[in-house]
Coordinates of C-alpha atoms in Angstrom, one line a residue:
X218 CA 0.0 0.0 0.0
X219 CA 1.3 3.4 -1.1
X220 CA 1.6 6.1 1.4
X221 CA -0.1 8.9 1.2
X222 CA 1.5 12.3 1.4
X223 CA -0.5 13.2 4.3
X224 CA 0.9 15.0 7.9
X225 CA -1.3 16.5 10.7
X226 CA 0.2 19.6 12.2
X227 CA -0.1 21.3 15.2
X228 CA 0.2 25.2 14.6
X229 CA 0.4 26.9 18.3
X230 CA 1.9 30.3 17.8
X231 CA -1.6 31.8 19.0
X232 CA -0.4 30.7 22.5
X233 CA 3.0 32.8 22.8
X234 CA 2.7 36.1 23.9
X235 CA 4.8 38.5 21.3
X236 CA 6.9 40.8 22.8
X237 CA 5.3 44.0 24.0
X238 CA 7.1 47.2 22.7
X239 CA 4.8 49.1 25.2
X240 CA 2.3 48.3 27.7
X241 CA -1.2 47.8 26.6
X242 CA -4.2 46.6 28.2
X243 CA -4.0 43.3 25.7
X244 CA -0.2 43.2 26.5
X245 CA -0.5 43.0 29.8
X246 CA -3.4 40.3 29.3
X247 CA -0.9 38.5 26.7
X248 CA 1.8 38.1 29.8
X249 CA -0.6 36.6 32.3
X250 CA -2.3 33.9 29.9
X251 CA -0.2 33.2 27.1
X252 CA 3.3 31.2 27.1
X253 CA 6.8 33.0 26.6
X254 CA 8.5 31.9 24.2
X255 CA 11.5 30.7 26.5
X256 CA 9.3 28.7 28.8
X257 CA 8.6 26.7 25.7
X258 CA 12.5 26.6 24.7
X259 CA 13.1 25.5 28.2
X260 CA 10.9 22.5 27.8
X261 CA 13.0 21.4 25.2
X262 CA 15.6 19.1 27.5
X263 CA 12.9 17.9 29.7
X264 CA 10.7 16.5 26.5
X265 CA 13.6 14.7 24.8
X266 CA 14.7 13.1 28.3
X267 CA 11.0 12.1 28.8
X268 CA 10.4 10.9 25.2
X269 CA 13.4 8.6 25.8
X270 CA 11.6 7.4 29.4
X271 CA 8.5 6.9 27.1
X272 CA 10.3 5.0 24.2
X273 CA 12.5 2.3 27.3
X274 CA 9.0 1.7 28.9
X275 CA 8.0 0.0 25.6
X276 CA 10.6 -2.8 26.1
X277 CA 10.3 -3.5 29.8
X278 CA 9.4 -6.5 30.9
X279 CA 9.2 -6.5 34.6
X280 CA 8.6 -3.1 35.5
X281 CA 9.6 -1.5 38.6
X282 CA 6.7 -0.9 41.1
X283 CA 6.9 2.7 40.5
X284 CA 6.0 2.6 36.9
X285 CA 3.0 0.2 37.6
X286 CA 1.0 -0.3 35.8
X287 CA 1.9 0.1 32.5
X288 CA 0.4 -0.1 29.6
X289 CA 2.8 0.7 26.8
X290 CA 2.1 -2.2 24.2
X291 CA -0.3 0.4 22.4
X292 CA 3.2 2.9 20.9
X293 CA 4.3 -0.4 19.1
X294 CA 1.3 -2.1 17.9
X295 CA 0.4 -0.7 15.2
X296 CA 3.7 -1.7 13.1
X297 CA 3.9 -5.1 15.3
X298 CA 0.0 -5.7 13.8
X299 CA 1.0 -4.5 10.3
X300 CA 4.2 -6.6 10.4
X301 CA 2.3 -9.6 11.6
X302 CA 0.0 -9.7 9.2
X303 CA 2.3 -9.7 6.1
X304 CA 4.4 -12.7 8.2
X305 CA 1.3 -14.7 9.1
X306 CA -1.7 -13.5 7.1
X307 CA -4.9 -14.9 7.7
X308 CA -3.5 -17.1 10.7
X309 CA -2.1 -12.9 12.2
X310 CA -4.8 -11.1 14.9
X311 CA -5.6 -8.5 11.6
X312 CA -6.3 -11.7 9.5
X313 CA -8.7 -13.1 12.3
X314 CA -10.6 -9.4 12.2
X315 CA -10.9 -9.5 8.7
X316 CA -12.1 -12.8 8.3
X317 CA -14.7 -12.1 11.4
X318 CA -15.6 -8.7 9.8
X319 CA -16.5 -10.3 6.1
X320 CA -18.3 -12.9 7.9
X321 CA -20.9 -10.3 9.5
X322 CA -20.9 -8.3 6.4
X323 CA -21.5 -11.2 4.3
X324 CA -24.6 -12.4 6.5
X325 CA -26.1 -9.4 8.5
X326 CA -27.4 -6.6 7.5
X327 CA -27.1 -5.0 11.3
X328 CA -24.6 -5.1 13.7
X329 CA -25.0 -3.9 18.0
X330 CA -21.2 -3.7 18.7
X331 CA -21.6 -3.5 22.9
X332 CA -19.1 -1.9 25.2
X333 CA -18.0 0.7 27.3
X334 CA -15.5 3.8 27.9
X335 CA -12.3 2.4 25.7
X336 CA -14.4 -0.7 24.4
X337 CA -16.8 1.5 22.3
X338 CA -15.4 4.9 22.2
X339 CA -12.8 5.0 19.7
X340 CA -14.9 2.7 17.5
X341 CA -17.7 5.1 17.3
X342 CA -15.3 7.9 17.0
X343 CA -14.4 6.3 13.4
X344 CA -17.9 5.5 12.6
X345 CA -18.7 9.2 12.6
X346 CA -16.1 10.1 11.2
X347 CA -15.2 8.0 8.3
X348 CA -18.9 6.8 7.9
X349 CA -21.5 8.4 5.9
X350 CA -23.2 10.5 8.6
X351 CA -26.3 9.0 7.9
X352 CA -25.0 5.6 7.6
X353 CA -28.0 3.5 8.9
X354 CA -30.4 5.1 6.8
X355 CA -29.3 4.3 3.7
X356 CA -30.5 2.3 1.3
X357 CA -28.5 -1.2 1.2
X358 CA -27.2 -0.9 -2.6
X359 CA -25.7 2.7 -1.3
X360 CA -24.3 1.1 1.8
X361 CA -22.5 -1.4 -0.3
X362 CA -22.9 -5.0 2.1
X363 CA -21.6 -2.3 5.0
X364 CA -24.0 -3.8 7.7
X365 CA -25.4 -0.5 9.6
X366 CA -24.1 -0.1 13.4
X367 CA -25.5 0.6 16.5
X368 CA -23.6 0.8 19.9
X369 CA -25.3 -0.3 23.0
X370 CA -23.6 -1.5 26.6
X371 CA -22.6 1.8 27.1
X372 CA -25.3 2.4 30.0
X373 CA -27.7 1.0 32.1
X374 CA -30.5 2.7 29.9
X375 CA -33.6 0.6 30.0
X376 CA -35.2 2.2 27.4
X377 CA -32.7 2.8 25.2
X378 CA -31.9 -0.9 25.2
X379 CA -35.6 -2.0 25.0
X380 CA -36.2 0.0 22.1
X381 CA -32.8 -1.3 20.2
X382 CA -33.9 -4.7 21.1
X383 CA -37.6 -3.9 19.9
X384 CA -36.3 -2.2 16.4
X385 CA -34.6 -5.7 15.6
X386 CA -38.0 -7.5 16.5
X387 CA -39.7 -5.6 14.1
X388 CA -37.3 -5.0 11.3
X389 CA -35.6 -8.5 11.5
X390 CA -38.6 -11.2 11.4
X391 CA -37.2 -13.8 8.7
X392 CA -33.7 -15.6 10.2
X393 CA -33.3 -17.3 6.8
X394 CA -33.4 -14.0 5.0
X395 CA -29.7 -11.9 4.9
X396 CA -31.4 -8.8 5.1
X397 CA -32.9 -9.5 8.2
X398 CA -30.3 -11.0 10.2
X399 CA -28.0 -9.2 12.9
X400 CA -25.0 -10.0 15.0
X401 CA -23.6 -8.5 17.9
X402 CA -19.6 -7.6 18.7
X403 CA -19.4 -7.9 22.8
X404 CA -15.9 -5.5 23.9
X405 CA -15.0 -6.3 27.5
X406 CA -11.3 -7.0 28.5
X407 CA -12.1 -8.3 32.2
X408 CA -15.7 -9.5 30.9
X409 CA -17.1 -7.8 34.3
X410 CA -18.3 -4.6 33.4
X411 CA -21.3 -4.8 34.6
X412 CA -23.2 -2.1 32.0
X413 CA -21.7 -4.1 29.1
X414 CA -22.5 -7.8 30.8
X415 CA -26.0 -6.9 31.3
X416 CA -26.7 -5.6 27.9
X417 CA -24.2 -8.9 26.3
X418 CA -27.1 -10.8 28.6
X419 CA -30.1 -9.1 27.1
X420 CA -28.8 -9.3 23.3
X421 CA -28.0 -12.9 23.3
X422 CA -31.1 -13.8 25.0
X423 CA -33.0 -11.8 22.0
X424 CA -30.4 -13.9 19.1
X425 CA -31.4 -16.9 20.7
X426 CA -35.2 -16.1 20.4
X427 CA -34.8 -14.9 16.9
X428 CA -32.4 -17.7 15.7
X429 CA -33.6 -20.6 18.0
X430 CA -31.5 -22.3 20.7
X431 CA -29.5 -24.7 18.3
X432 CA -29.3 -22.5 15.5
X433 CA -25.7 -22.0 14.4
X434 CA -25.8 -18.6 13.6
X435 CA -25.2 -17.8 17.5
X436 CA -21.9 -18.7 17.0
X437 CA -21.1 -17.2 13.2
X438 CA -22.8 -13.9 14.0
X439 CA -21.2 -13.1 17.8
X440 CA -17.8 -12.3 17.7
X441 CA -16.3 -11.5 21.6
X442 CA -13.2 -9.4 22.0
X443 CA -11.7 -9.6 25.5
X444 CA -8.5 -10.3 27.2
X445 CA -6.1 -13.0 27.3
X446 CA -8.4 -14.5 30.7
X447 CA -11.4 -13.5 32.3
X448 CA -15.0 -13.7 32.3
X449 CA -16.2 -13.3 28.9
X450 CA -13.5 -15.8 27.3
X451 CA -15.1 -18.1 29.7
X452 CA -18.5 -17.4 29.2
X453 CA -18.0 -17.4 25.4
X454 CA -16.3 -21.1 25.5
X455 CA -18.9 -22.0 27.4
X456 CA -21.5 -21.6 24.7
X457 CA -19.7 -23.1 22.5
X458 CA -17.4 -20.2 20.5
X459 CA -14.4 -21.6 18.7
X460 CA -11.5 -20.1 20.3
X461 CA -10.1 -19.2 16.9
X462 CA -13.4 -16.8 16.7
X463 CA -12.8 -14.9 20.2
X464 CA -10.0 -11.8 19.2
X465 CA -7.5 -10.4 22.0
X466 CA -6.8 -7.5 23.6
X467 CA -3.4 -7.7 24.9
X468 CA -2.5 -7.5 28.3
X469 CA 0.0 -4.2 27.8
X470 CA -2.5 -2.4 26.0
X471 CA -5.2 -0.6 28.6
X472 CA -8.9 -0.1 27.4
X473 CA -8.5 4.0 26.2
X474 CA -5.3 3.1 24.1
X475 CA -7.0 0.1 22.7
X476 CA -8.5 1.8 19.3
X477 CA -5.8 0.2 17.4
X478 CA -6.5 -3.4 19.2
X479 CA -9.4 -6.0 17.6
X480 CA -11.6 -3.7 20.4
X481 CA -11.1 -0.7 17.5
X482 CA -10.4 -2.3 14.5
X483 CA -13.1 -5.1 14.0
X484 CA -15.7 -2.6 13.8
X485 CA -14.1 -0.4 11.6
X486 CA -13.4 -3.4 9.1
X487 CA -17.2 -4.1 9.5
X488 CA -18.4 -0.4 8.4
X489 CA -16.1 -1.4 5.3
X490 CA -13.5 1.1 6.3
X491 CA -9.3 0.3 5.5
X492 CA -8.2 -1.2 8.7
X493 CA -4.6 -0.8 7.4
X494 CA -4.4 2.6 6.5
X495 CA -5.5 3.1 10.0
X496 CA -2.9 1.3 11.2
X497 CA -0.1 2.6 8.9
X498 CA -1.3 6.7 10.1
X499 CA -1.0 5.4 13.5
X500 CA 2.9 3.6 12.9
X501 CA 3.4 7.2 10.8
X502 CA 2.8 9.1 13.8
X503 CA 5.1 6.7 16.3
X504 CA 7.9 6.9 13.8
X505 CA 7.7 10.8 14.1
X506 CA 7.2 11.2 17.8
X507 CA 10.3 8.7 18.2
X508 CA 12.4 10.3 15.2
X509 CA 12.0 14.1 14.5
X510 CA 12.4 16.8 16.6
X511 CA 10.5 19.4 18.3
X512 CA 9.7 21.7 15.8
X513 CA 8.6 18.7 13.7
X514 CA 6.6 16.6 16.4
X515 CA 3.1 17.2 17.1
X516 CA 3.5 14.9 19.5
X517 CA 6.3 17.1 21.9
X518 CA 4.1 19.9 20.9
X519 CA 0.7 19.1 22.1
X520 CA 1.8 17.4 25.3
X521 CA 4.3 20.8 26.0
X522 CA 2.0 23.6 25.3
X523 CA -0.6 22.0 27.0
X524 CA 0.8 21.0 30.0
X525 CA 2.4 24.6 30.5
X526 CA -1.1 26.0 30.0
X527 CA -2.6 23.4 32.7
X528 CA 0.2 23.5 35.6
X529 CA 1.7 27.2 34.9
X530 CA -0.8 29.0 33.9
X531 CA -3.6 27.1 35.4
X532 CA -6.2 26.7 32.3
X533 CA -7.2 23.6 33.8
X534 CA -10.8 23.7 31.6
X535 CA -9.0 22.1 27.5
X536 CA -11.6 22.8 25.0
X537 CA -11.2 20.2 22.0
X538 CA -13.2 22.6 19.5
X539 CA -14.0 20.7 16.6
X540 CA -14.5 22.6 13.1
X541 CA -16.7 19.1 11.9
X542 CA -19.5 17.9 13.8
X543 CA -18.3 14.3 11.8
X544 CA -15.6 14.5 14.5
X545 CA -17.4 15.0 17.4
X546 CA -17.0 11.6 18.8
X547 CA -13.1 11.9 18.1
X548 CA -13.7 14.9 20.9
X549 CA -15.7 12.6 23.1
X550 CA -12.9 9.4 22.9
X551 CA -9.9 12.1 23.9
X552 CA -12.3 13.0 26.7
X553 CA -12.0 9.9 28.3
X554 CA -8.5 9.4 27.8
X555 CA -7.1 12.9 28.8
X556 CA -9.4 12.3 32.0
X557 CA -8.5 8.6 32.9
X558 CA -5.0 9.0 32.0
X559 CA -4.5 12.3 34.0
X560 CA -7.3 13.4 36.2
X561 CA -5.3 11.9 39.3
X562 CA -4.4 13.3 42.9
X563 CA -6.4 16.3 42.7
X564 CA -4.5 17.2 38.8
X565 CA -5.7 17.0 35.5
X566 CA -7.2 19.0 33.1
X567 CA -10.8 18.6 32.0
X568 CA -11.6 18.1 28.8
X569 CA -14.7 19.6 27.1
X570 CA -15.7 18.7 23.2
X571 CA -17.4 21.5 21.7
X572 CA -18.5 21.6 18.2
X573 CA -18.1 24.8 15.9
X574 CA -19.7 26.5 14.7
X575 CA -22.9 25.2 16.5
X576 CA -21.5 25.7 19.9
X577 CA -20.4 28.9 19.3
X578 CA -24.4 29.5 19.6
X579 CA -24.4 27.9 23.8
X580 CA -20.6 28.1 24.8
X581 CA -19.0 30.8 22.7
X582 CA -19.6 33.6 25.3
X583 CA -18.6 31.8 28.1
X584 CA -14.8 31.0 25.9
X585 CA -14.9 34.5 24.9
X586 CA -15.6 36.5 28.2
X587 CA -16.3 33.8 30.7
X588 CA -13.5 32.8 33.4
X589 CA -10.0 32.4 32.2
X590 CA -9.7 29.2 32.8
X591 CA -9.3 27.4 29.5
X592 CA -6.8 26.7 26.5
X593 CA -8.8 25.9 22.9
X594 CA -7.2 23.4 20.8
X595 CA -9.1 23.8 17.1
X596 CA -9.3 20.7 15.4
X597 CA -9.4 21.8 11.5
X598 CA -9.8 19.6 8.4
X599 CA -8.2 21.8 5.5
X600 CA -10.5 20.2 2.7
X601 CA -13.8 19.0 2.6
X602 CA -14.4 15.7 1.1
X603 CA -18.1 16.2 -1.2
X604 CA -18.1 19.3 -3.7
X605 CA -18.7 22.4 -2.2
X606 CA -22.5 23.2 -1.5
X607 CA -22.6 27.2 -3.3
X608 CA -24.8 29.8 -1.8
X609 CA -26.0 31.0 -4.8
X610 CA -28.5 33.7 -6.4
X611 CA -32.3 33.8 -5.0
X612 CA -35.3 36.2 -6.6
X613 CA -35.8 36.8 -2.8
X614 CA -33.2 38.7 -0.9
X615 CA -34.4 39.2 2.6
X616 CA -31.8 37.7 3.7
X617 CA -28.9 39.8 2.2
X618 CA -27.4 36.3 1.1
X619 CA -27.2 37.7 -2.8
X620 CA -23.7 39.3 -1.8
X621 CA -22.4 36.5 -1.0
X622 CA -23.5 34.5 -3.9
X623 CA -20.6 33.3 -5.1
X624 CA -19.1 31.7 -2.0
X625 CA -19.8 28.2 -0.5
X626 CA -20.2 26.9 2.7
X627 CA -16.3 26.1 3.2
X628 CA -16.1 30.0 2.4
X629 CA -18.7 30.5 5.2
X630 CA -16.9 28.2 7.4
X631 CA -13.1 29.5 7.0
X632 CA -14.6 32.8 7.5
X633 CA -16.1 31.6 11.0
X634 CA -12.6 29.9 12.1
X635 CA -11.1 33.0 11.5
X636 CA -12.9 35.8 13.2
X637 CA -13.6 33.3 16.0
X638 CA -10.4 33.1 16.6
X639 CA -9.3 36.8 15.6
X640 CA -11.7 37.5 18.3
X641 CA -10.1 35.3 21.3
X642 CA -6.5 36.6 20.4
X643 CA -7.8 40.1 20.9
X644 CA -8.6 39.2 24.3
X645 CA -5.9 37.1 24.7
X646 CA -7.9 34.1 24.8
X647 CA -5.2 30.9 23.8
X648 CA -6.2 29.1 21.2
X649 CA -3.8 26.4 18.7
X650 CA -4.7 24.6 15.8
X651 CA -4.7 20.9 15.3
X652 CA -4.7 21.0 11.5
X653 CA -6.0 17.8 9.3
X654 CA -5.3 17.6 5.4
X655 CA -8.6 15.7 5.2
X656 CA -10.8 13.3 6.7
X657 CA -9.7 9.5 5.6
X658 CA -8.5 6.2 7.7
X659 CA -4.6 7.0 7.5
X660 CA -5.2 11.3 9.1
X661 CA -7.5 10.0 11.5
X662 CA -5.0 7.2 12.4
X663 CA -2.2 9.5 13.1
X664 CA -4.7 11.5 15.0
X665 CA -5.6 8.9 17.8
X666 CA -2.1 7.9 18.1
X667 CA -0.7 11.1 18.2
X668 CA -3.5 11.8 21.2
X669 CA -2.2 9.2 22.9
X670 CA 1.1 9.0 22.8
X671 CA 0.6 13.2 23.8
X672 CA -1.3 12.1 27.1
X673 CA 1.7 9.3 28.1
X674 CA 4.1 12.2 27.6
X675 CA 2.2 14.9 29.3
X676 CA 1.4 12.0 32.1
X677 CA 5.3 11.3 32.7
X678 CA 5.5 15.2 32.3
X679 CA 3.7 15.9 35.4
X680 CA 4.7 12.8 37.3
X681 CA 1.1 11.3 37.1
X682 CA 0.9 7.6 36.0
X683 CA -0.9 7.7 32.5
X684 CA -2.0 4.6 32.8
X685 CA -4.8 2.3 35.2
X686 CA -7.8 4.7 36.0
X687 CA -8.0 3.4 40.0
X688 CA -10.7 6.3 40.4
X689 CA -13.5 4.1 38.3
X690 CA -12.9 1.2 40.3
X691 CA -14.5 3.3 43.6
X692 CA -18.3 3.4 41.5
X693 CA -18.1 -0.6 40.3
X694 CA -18.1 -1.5 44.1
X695 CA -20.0 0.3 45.3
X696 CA -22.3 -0.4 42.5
X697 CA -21.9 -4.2 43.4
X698 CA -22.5 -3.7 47.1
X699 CA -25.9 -1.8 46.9
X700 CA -27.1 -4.0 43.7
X701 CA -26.3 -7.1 46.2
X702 CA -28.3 -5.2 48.6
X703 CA -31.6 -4.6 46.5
X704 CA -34.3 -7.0 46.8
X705 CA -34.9 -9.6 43.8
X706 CA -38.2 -9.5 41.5
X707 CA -40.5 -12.2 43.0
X708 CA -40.2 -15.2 39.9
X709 CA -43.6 -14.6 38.5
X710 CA -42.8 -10.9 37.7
X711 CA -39.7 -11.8 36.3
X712 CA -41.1 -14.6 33.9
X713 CA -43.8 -11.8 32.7
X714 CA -40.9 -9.5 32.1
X715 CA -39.5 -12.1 29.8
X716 CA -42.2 -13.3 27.8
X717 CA -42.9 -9.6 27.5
X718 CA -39.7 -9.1 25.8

């Protein structure tokens, strides 16, 4: 596969303060929440010792107790999957996802992939974004044998779940017919989460009603992904799953950095989308944050400028402000891994995903004169992928739009970015850029790696532990212990319930 000439960039010369010939009431704002150039200059040493922490932790075997856990199997993976693949083919993890993800698209026409946090996020991150945005409601000839995609086991929704299940009752009556059949994907590394175990529970009980007990299409259309051991390898042998169709996550790579794992990349061969250029953005971006310098690492940048803003200057609110609602979900998925990774001891910054320019309509007076608190990182695709949609002539004028005739909704767009951010520089709001050539499997890719590898190096940055997320585990028990706690549905209620359903 040829490579495509193709870098993100991260453009963050909004956040330095330029030097002040005289004071100024926006000077003297510039000072107190934008970077000096020589504090970034000074972070120079400290990134290229911490880089080379970053790139030894790959290879340890035993490490010490001070570095546990971690979870550094992600930075490699991509190339090691890649690699395998060409060594092993079909027999390689990728040739295992590929064969599981034709099988659902050959024989289902829906598919509920179930998870939750790192088991669902980054997979529905590149369904909206790589997806047509209205995906499920196409027709099937324009869908192409792409199965459409729901995610569920996310919650403990009731209705949500009931309604799911009841669509498939009502749009999915003839087993025999392809257009009518569905298969699940179950994500759950431990297999004890209890939001995706419940909703696993619910689903198959439904397959089995639709397909029959013995019917062998429980075990051709549910695929599990889930660690080396645990619960839902067992449960899944257990009704009879070949171990050849269960997929892996491996044990060095934690659930938020798993996108790149079967939990990311089954799904995304199911939509139809190129698992490999995913995987060769991703080894792109690892060769850069390892190889080039500072000036040409997005990597070093991103983790620098933001950490500065967070524990010098104390914009502890980081506004992901994307410039395509098709990326929102990429917004959401760095949510949860900036906040697992780093919202520890009483640190962290707090991610918020905003989309523009429809939040400029709820948020954008709190970002432009609202506490000064935050640091905006733009997320920009440079070209749209359709043809651009022209404003064009109308007999009617009322609106005024007949000036602007001749321009398109990019125009319109570009136009927005700019004064937006014209605006917060003239009140010395920060703002950078994280600037995309385009919206395809091998950007996005280098995207979520890049993210990723930005939070380890900010983690080892501010001497928090990127990885484990202990914090979680306080909610689970205690979820446990009250759940224990609450009295059962008497047997004749529950068997109602059931036939109910």
């Amino acid at each position: 596969m040829q490579l495509p000439d193709e870098t993100i960039e991260y453009q963050y010369a909004r956040l330095i303060a330029p030097p002040a010939e005289s004071w100024t009431p926006l000077a003297e704002l510039q000072a107190k929440h934008l970077l000096s150039d020589d504090r970034v200059e000074a972070m120079k040493a400290k990134l290229n010792t911490v880089r080379g922490q970053v790139a030894a932790e790959r290879e340890l075997q035993n490490p010490p107790p001070r570095l546990q856990p971690l979870q550094a199997g992600f930075i490699n993976l991509p190339q090691q999957t890649l690699d395998s693949y060409r060594r092993k083919g079909d027999a390689s993890e990728l040739g295992k996802v590929l064969r599981l993800s034709q099988r659902l698209k050959e024989n289902t026409d829906r598919v509920v992939v179930l998870g939750i946090g790192g088991s669902y996020l980054g997979a529905k991150a590149l369904f909206d974004a790589l997806c047509h945005t209205y995906h499920n409601e196409l027709p099937a000839k324009m869908r192409m044998g792409k199965p459409r995609v729901y995610f569920e086991g996310n919650n403990v929704d009731n209705d949500a779940l009931a309604e799911l299940l009841e669509l498939f009752e009502n749009a999915c009556v003839d087993p025999e017919l392809p257009e009518e059949r569905w298969g699940a994907v179950v994500i759950s590394k431990s297999g004890g989460t209890m939001e995706t175990a419940a909703a696993y529970r619910a689903v198959r009980a439904e397959m089995t009603k639709f397909y029959g007990p013995k019917s062998d299409w429980l075990k051709q259309l549910l695929v599990p992904v889930t660690g080396p051991k645990g619960k839902l390898r067992d449960l899944a042998r257990a009704e009879g799953l070949p171990d050849d169709d269960i997929l892996t996550i491996p044990d060095d790579v934690g659930g938020r950095y798993s996108v790149f794992t079967p939990v990311g990349l089954l799904p995304a061969a199911i939509m139809g989308l190129d698992v490999r250029a995913l995987l060769i953005g991703a080894a792109a971006m690892t060769k850069r944050f390892l190889e080039e310098p500072f000036d040409r690492n997005p990597v070093l940048q991103y983790a620098a400028v933001n950490h500065l803003m967070t524990e010098e200057l104390g914009k502890t609110g980081r506004v992901m402000a994307v410039w395509s609602r098709k990326l929102e979900s990429v917004g959401f998925w760095y949510d949860q891994l900036l906040s697992e990774s780093l919202g520890k001891n009483n640190r962290g910054a707090t991610p918020i995903t905003s989309v523009y320019t429809r939040d400029l309509h709820s948020r954008g007076q709190q970002h432009q004169e609202g506490t000064r608190d935050k640091v905006i990182n733009n997320l920009v695709v440079r070209q749209a992928k359709h043809q651009p949609i022209v404003l064009g002539m109308s007999d009617r004028n009322e609106d005024e739009l007949n000036q602007f005739s001749r321009k398109a909704l990019p125009d319109v767009l570009d136009a927005a970015f700019k004064g937006t951010n014209q605006a917060y520089a003239e009140a010395a709001r920060p703002t950078a850029d994280l600037i995309l050539p385009g919206i395809n499997e091998h950007v996005i890719g280098q995207l979520m790696q890049m993210l990723m590898l930005a939070t380890v190096v900010e983690g080892r940055l501010m001497g928090t532990n990127p990885y484990g997320q202990p914090g979680v585990e306080a909610y689970k028990k205690n979820m446990m212990t009250l759940l224990k706690a609450t009295p059962n549905l008497p047997k004749g209620e529950v068997a109602d319930q059931l036939k109910g359903r």
